[in-house]
Short mmCIF file of C-alpha atoms in Angstrom, two decimals:
data_model
loop_
_atom_site.label_atom_id
_atom_site.label_comp_id
_atom_site.label_asym_id
_atom_site.label_seq_id
_atom_site.Cartn_x
_atom_site.Cartn_y
_atom_site.Cartn_z
CA ARG A 196 89.38 44.60 -39.35
CA CYS A 197 87.79 42.31 -36.73
CA ALA A 198 84.58 42.02 -38.70
CA ARG A 199 86.49 41.12 -41.87
CA GLN A 200 88.29 38.30 -40.06
CA GLY A 201 85.10 37.02 -38.44
CA TYR A 202 86.11 37.62 -34.85
CA SER A 203 83.25 37.63 -32.35
CA ALA A 204 82.86 37.93 -28.58
CA SER A 205 80.66 34.87 -28.72
CA LEU A 206 83.30 32.50 -30.09
CA SER A 207 83.04 29.21 -28.23
CA SER A 208 86.73 28.30 -28.57
CA PRO A 209 89.89 30.37 -28.17
CA VAL A 210 92.05 31.38 -31.13
CA ARG A 211 95.18 29.28 -31.28
CA GLY A 212 98.67 30.75 -31.46
CA THR A 213 100.23 33.98 -30.27
CA ALA A 214 99.25 35.86 -33.40
CA GLY A 215 95.65 34.86 -32.92
CA MET A 216 95.83 35.88 -29.26
CA ALA A 217 97.14 39.29 -30.23
CA GLU A 218 94.37 39.69 -32.81
CA SER A 219 91.75 38.71 -30.24
CA ALA A 220 93.14 41.10 -27.61
CA GLU A 221 93.21 43.93 -30.17
CA CYS A 222 89.61 43.28 -31.16
CA SER A 223 88.34 43.17 -27.59
CA ALA A 224 90.25 46.27 -26.50
CA PRO A 225 88.17 49.44 -26.09
CA ALA A 226 88.72 52.37 -28.44
CA LYS A 227 91.28 54.92 -27.34
CA GLY A 228 89.82 57.13 -24.61
CA ALA A 229 86.86 54.80 -23.94
CA LYS A 230 86.19 53.60 -20.39
CA ARG A 231 86.82 49.95 -19.63
CA ALA A 232 84.03 47.91 -18.08
CA PRO A 233 84.67 47.09 -14.40
CA ARG A 234 86.32 43.73 -13.87
CA GLN A 235 83.93 41.15 -12.45
CA SER A 236 85.33 38.56 -10.04
CA THR A 237 83.46 35.32 -9.56
CA ASP A 238 85.29 34.90 -6.24
CA ARG A 239 84.10 38.16 -4.72
CA PRO A 240 81.89 37.49 -1.67
CA THR A 241 78.33 38.70 -2.29
CA HIS A 242 76.19 36.79 0.23
CA PHE A 243 76.49 34.87 3.47
CA ILE A 244 74.70 32.36 5.65
CA GLY A 245 73.95 34.00 8.96
CA LEU A 246 72.04 33.99 12.24
CA LYS A 247 70.35 37.26 13.25
CA LEU A 248 70.39 38.40 16.88
CA LYS A 249 66.73 38.29 17.98
CA SER A 250 66.92 39.68 21.54
CA GLU A 251 65.81 43.29 22.09
CA ALA A 252 67.51 43.30 25.50
CA ALA A 253 70.83 42.29 23.94
CA HIS A 254 70.46 44.92 21.20
CA LYS A 255 69.91 47.58 23.88
CA ALA A 256 72.91 46.41 25.92
CA VAL A 257 75.18 46.44 22.86
CA ALA A 258 74.01 49.92 21.77
CA GLU A 259 74.75 51.28 25.25
CA LEU A 260 78.17 49.63 25.27
CA GLN A 261 79.08 51.10 21.88
CA ALA A 262 77.99 54.56 23.04
CA ALA A 263 80.17 54.28 26.16
CA MET A 264 83.18 53.17 24.13
CA ILE A 265 82.75 56.01 21.63
CA ALA A 266 82.47 58.51 24.50
CA LYS A 267 85.96 57.49 25.60
CA HIS A 268 87.48 56.84 22.13
CA SER A 269 85.78 59.21 19.68
CA PHE A 270 87.48 57.72 16.59
CA LEU A 271 85.38 54.57 17.07
CA GLU A 272 82.34 56.42 15.76
CA ARG A 273 83.66 56.24 12.20
CA VAL A 274 84.22 52.46 12.36
CA ILE A 275 81.09 51.42 14.25
CA GLU A 276 78.96 48.51 13.05
CA SER A 277 75.34 49.28 13.97
CA HIS A 278 73.82 46.97 16.58
CA VAL A 279 70.90 46.59 14.15
CA LYS A 280 73.16 44.43 11.97
CA LEU A 281 74.32 42.09 14.75
CA HIS A 282 74.61 38.54 13.48
CA ILE A 283 76.80 35.46 13.43
CA THR A 284 78.25 34.49 10.06
CA LEU A 285 78.31 30.75 9.37
CA LEU A 286 79.56 30.81 5.77
CA VAL A 287 80.53 33.39 3.13
CA LEU A 288 79.42 32.86 -0.47
CA PRO A 289 80.50 34.33 -3.83
CA LEU A 290 77.19 34.12 -5.72
CA GLY A 291 77.93 35.95 -8.94
CA ASN A 292 74.72 35.18 -10.81
CA GLU A 293 71.04 34.35 -10.35
CA ALA A 294 71.58 30.65 -11.05
CA LEU A 295 73.92 30.33 -8.07
CA ILE A 296 71.52 32.30 -5.87
CA ARG A 297 68.71 29.87 -6.78
CA LYS A 298 70.95 26.91 -5.97
CA ALA A 299 71.90 28.46 -2.63
CA LYS A 300 68.23 28.97 -1.74
CA GLU A 301 67.45 25.35 -2.55
CA ALA A 302 70.45 24.19 -0.51
CA VAL A 303 69.19 26.11 2.53
CA GLN A 304 65.77 24.46 2.29
CA ASN A 305 67.37 21.03 1.81
CA CYS A 306 68.92 21.40 5.27
CA LYS A 307 65.51 20.95 6.94
CA SER A 308 65.69 17.28 7.92
CA ASP A 309 69.29 17.49 9.19
CA VAL A 310 68.50 20.65 11.16
CA GLU A 311 65.47 18.98 12.75
CA ARG A 312 67.63 16.02 13.72
CA VAL A 313 70.29 18.20 15.37
CA MET A 314 67.71 20.31 17.19
CA ALA A 315 66.02 17.18 18.53
CA GLN A 316 69.32 16.06 20.03
CA LEU A 317 69.62 19.17 22.23
CA PRO A 318 69.05 18.65 25.98
CA ALA A 319 65.36 18.76 26.89
CA ASP A 320 65.75 21.99 28.89
CA LEU A 321 67.03 23.76 25.76
CA GLN A 322 64.17 22.72 23.49
CA HIS A 323 61.41 24.87 24.99
CA ALA A 324 62.73 28.11 23.42
CA ALA A 325 64.95 29.39 20.65
CA PRO A 326 68.67 28.60 21.11
CA ARG A 327 70.55 31.02 23.37
CA LEU A 328 74.27 31.61 23.55
CA PRO A 329 75.83 33.74 26.33
CA MET A 330 77.86 36.68 25.00
CA ALA A 331 81.17 36.49 26.85
CA GLY A 332 82.85 39.88 26.65
CA LEU A 333 84.95 41.52 23.94
CA ASP A 334 87.98 40.49 21.92
CA GLY A 335 89.58 41.54 18.66
CA PHE A 336 91.12 40.58 15.34
CA HIS A 337 93.91 43.11 15.66
CA PRO A 338 94.26 45.71 14.32
CA ARG A 339 91.00 45.86 12.35
CA VAL A 340 88.08 44.40 14.35
CA ILE A 341 86.59 44.55 17.84
CA TYR A 342 83.95 41.89 18.38
CA ILE A 343 81.69 40.18 20.91
CA ASP A 344 82.90 36.72 21.86
CA PHE A 345 80.79 33.79 23.08
CA ASP A 346 80.85 31.15 25.82
CA LYS A 347 82.63 28.32 24.04
CA GLU A 348 81.60 25.74 26.65
CA HIS A 349 77.87 26.33 26.15
CA THR A 350 75.81 23.68 24.31
CA SER A 351 74.60 26.26 21.79
CA TYR A 352 78.19 27.00 20.77
CA LYS A 353 78.56 23.49 19.38
CA LEU A 354 75.15 23.93 17.72
CA LEU A 355 76.59 26.77 15.65
CA SER A 356 79.28 24.46 14.28
CA ASP A 357 76.72 21.73 13.57
CA LEU A 358 74.48 24.15 11.67
CA LYS A 359 77.42 25.46 9.68
CA ASP A 360 78.46 21.93 8.69
CA ILE A 361 74.92 21.01 7.64
CA VAL A 362 74.58 24.03 5.37
CA LEU A 363 78.09 23.60 3.97
CA SER A 364 77.34 20.00 3.02
CA GLN A 365 74.19 21.00 1.13
CA LEU A 366 75.91 23.89 -0.63
CA ILE A 367 78.72 21.63 -1.82
CA SER A 368 76.22 19.03 -3.04
CA ALA A 369 74.39 21.73 -4.98
CA GLY A 370 77.60 22.99 -6.59
CA VAL A 371 77.48 26.35 -4.81
CA PRO A 372 80.90 27.98 -4.25
CA VAL A 373 81.90 28.81 -0.70
CA SER A 374 84.63 31.33 0.06
CA SER A 375 87.65 29.79 1.73
CA THR A 376 87.64 30.63 5.42
CA LYS A 377 89.95 30.32 8.37
CA LYS A 378 89.02 28.26 11.41
CA PHE A 379 85.35 28.82 12.30
CA HIS A 380 85.21 31.52 14.98
CA PRO A 381 81.65 32.70 15.75
CA HIS A 382 81.52 36.36 16.78
CA CYS A 383 79.54 39.62 16.43
CA THR A 384 81.41 42.61 15.03
CA LEU A 385 81.13 45.89 16.97
CA PHE A 386 83.77 48.03 15.27
CA LYS A 387 85.58 47.37 12.00
CA GLU A 388 88.36 49.34 10.31
CA ASN A 389 88.25 49.32 6.52
CA ARG A 390 91.33 47.51 5.30
CA PHE A 391 92.01 50.23 2.72
CA ARG A 392 92.03 53.10 5.21
CA SER A 393 94.97 54.36 7.21
CA ARG A 394 95.81 52.25 10.22
CA SER A 395 96.63 55.26 12.37
CA SER A 396 93.64 54.35 14.59
CA GLU A 397 94.34 50.67 15.13
CA LEU A 398 91.72 48.79 17.14
CA LYS A 399 94.13 47.48 19.74
CA ARG A 400 93.21 45.69 22.96
CA ALA A 401 93.85 48.86 24.96
CA VAL A 402 90.81 50.40 23.27
CA TYR A 403 88.36 47.79 24.59
CA GLU A 404 90.20 46.28 27.57
CA GLU A 405 88.00 48.15 30.05
CA TRP A 406 84.97 46.28 28.66
CA ALA A 407 86.69 42.96 27.87
CA ASP A 408 84.56 41.07 30.42
CA GLU A 409 81.35 43.03 29.89
CA SER A 410 78.15 41.00 30.30
CA LEU A 411 75.83 41.64 27.34
CA GLY A 412 73.20 38.97 27.88
CA GLU A 413 72.36 36.19 25.46
CA PHE A 414 72.43 35.94 21.69
CA TRP A 415 69.31 34.05 20.73
CA PHE A 416 68.36 33.02 17.23
CA ASP A 417 65.58 31.04 15.58
CA GLU A 418 66.45 30.69 11.87
CA ILE A 419 69.21 30.28 9.32
CA GLN A 420 69.19 32.99 6.67
CA LEU A 421 70.72 33.50 3.22
CA LEU A 422 71.69 37.18 3.39
CA GLU A 423 72.89 39.70 0.83
CA MET A 424 75.95 41.77 1.72
CA GLY A 425 75.83 45.56 1.75
CA ALA A 426 73.08 46.44 4.22
CA PRO A 427 71.81 50.06 4.06
CA ALA A 428 72.71 52.24 7.05
CA GLY A 429 70.55 51.46 10.05
CA LYS A 430 69.02 48.34 8.55
CA PHE A 431 69.66 44.61 8.68
CA TYR A 432 70.87 42.69 5.65
CA LYS A 433 68.37 41.70 2.96
CA SER A 434 67.21 38.12 3.50
CA LEU A 435 66.75 36.06 0.34
CA ASP A 436 65.66 32.87 2.08
CA SER A 437 65.46 31.34 5.53
CA LEU A 438 64.94 28.08 7.39
CA ALA A 439 63.32 28.05 10.84
CA LEU A 440 65.11 26.06 13.53
CA GLY A 441 61.83 25.31 15.31
CA SER A 442 58.52 26.75 16.46
CA TRP A 443 58.71 29.07 19.44
CA PRO A 444 56.81 32.16 20.64
CA LEU A 445 57.98 35.42 19.07
CA SER A 446 59.03 36.76 22.47
CA GLY A 447 61.78 35.33 24.62
CA ASP A 448 62.12 34.83 28.36
CA GLY A 449 61.90 37.90 30.56
CA GLY A 450 59.83 39.86 28.07
CA GLU A 451 62.50 40.06 25.38
CA GLY A 452 60.94 40.80 22.02
CA ASP A 453 61.75 39.48 18.59
CA VAL A 454 63.48 41.93 16.24
#
């Protein structure tokens, strides 16, 4: 019937009128018993702009902390976020096709001059090495997330906001969609409860209060990365592109190694 009436999935304009709409819906509907194709959402987050934790000492401290917390609260083992994946998210992106991914890559590279300008404005004593941000204990987005918080008075904390704004400006100019976000709150996730699971094991403050003021060293970073969501177990997220914040040795102060 659809072929006789000339209906096609490639029509460039919609059929007018309710009768036409019904015809179109009937023609596009799958045969009885056939499986429907999964619905694709152009708003579904697929990638993000992030900063990877580059300090081996901090990775070790976080791994030990997670082990201690699991020893006391065994249910945390099923909601742990591996320390290998530690990062700060600047922006979340719904990049539903290759064209948008290409635009996002170009936008990241177009940040170079603005990033150089911001980095040059840092105090002289902060320019000899990659930016460092003290990790200031634990907090939570109750009841689903326990995370590492940061020293909000530190110069590098404002740098995070500056970097986020630079990338956001370039993404908007390039026509790249950015997922709506709440107020920017830099953090590193330690434990995360899937929103679709039972909330019988809520990640309340009582779970992490003993470690709320734990010193975990410094989060240091040296590049902005365009990362793909869905990292394999035990591995960091796939990087599609990156922009260096400067040129520094691959090892940090005190013998910390790059990871």
